[in-house]
Amino acid sequence: MTIPHQHEQSTRHEIAAAPPPRQTRREFAADLVMKLGAMLGIGGLAVRFGSFLIPVVPPLKMVEIPAGKLSAIPKLGATMFNLPGNKRVVVVDTEKGLRGFSPVCTHLGCIVRWHGDKKQFICPCHKGTFDMNGRVVSGPPQRPLDEMKLTVKGGDVLVVVPTREEAT
Ligand code: FES
């Protein structure tokens, strides 16, 4: 084992005790900008990850869509109207007022037809039959036609549909 000279010992001691080099203002500013950038980047990623986990869903609101003229619906009869988006509504004048139904059969999705002489909807696919209130009369369907809410304004029939579209 060798014993270092006294001169070597004092040099090591001086190096160990030397204060850390001071940052210049420019280095400090650059360091600060880098740290802020990193914090903002991490914050942005956290916000995006949070919105991925908990998506922001626009609130559900009811929108009235014009279907057709009230005068087009015969007394105790039904009329089919086209709606935007390739959809349809059947508006029926029942003993208790107007009712709207989706014409899509609840069995396998064929479009039902109104038979005014029988006051019934009959599905052409498997002869499912519904009364003028959408209730199943006979055939394979297990549930009534889907009802669509209606309003009447100034002689126009409007269908009220829920939507989540953002206001433009
Ligand atoms: S699809 Fe209508 S009865 Fe089958």
mmCIF file of N, CA and C and ligand atoms in Angstrom, residues 104-112 122-130 138-141, ligand 1:
data_model
loop_
_atom_site.group_PDB
_atom_site.id
_atom_site.type_symbol
_atom_site.label_atom_id
_atom_site.label_comp_id
_atom_site.label_asym_id
_atom_site.label_seq_id
_atom_site.Cartn_x
_atom_site.Cartn_y
_atom_site.Cartn_z
ATOM 1 N N VAL A 104 -90.060 0.807 -39.309
ATOM 2 C CA VAL A 104 -89.160 -0.354 -39.332
ATOM 3 C C VAL A 104 -89.748 -1.454 -38.451
ATOM 4 N N CYS A 105 -90.042 -2.596 -39.056
ATOM 5 C CA CYS A 105 -90.631 -3.717 -38.322
ATOM 6 C C CYS A 105 -89.693 -4.172 -37.213
ATOM 7 N N THR A 106 -90.272 -4.447 -36.062
ATOM 8 C CA THR A 106 -89.462 -4.836 -34.907
ATOM 9 C C THR A 106 -89.080 -6.314 -34.925
ATOM 10 N N HIS A 107 -89.466 -7.031 -36.001
ATOM 11 C CA HIS A 107 -89.019 -8.414 -36.116
ATOM 12 C C HIS A 107 -87.616 -8.438 -36.726
ATOM 13 N N LEU A 108 -87.525 -8.170 -38.032
ATOM 14 C CA LEU A 108 -86.208 -8.208 -38.675
ATOM 15 C C LEU A 108 -85.918 -6.961 -39.501
ATOM 16 N N GLY A 109 -86.699 -5.913 -39.303
ATOM 17 C CA GLY A 109 -86.323 -4.627 -39.884
ATOM 18 C C GLY A 109 -86.884 -4.295 -41.250
ATOM 19 N N CYS A 110 -87.855 -5.047 -41.760
ATOM 20 C CA CYS A 110 -88.482 -4.647 -43.020
ATOM 21 C C CYS A 110 -89.348 -3.402 -42.776
ATOM 22 N N ILE A 111 -89.747 -2.737 -43.828
ATOM 23 C CA ILE A 111 -90.584 -1.544 -43.711
ATOM 24 C C ILE A 111 -92.057 -1.970 -43.794
ATOM 25 N N VAL A 112 -92.804 -1.644 -42.737
ATOM 26 C CA VAL A 112 -94.231 -2.021 -42.713
ATOM 27 C C VAL A 112 -95.028 -1.100 -43.634
ATOM 28 N N ILE A 122 -98.975 -3.795 -41.920
ATOM 29 C CA ILE A 122 -98.627 -5.192 -42.203
ATOM 30 C C ILE A 122 -97.226 -5.227 -42.795
ATOM 31 N N CYS A 123 -96.423 -6.099 -42.244
ATOM 32 C CA CYS A 123 -95.049 -6.231 -42.723
ATOM 33 C C CYS A 123 -95.037 -7.197 -43.913
ATOM 34 N N PRO A 124 -94.450 -6.810 -45.038
ATOM 35 C CA PRO A 124 -94.467 -7.681 -46.221
ATOM 36 C C PRO A 124 -93.541 -8.888 -46.096
ATOM 37 N N CYS A 125 -92.642 -8.876 -45.127
ATOM 38 C CA CYS A 125 -91.642 -9.960 -45.059
ATOM 39 C C CYS A 125 -92.211 -11.242 -44.442
ATOM 40 N N HIS A 126 -92.805 -11.125 -43.235
ATOM 41 C CA HIS A 126 -93.311 -12.339 -42.562
ATOM 42 C C HIS A 126 -94.718 -12.128 -42.030
ATOM 43 N N LYS A 127 -95.398 -11.154 -42.600
ATOM 44 C CA LYS A 127 -96.805 -10.887 -42.258
ATOM 45 C C LYS A 127 -97.012 -10.457 -40.806
ATOM 46 N N GLY A 128 -96.010 -9.839 -40.218
ATOM 47 C CA GLY A 128 -96.213 -9.249 -38.894
ATOM 48 C C GLY A 128 -97.251 -8.136 -39.015
ATOM 49 N N THR A 129 -98.171 -8.080 -38.060
ATOM 50 C CA THR A 129 -99.267 -7.109 -38.136
ATOM 51 C C THR A 129 -99.316 -6.275 -36.870
ATOM 52 N N PHE A 130 -99.489 -4.966 -37.061
ATOM 53 C CA PHE A 130 -99.559 -4.015 -35.939
ATOM 54 C C PHE A 130 -100.832 -3.199 -36.087
ATOM 55 N N SER A 138 -100.480 -9.724 -34.698
ATOM 56 C CA SER A 138 -100.145 -11.118 -35.017
ATOM 57 C C SER A 138 -98.793 -11.172 -35.711
ATOM 58 N N GLY A 139 -98.297 -12.401 -35.857
ATOM 59 C CA GLY A 139 -97.029 -12.599 -36.550
ATOM 60 C C GLY A 139 -95.842 -12.655 -35.605
ATOM 61 N N PRO A 140 -94.646 -12.718 -36.185
ATOM 62 C CA PRO A 140 -93.442 -12.930 -35.356
ATOM 63 C C PRO A 140 -92.948 -11.736 -34.533
ATOM 64 N N PRO A 141 -93.305 -10.490 -34.830
ATOM 65 C CA PRO A 141 -92.746 -9.405 -33.995
ATOM 66 C C PRO A 141 -93.110 -9.576 -32.524
HETATM 67 S S1 FES B 1 -89.491 -8.472 -40.643
HETATM 68 FE FE1 FES B 1 -91.504 -7.892 -40.259
HETATM 69 S S2 FES B 1 -92.489 -9.696 -39.715
HETATM 70 FE FE2 FES B 1 -90.470 -10.274 -40.089
#
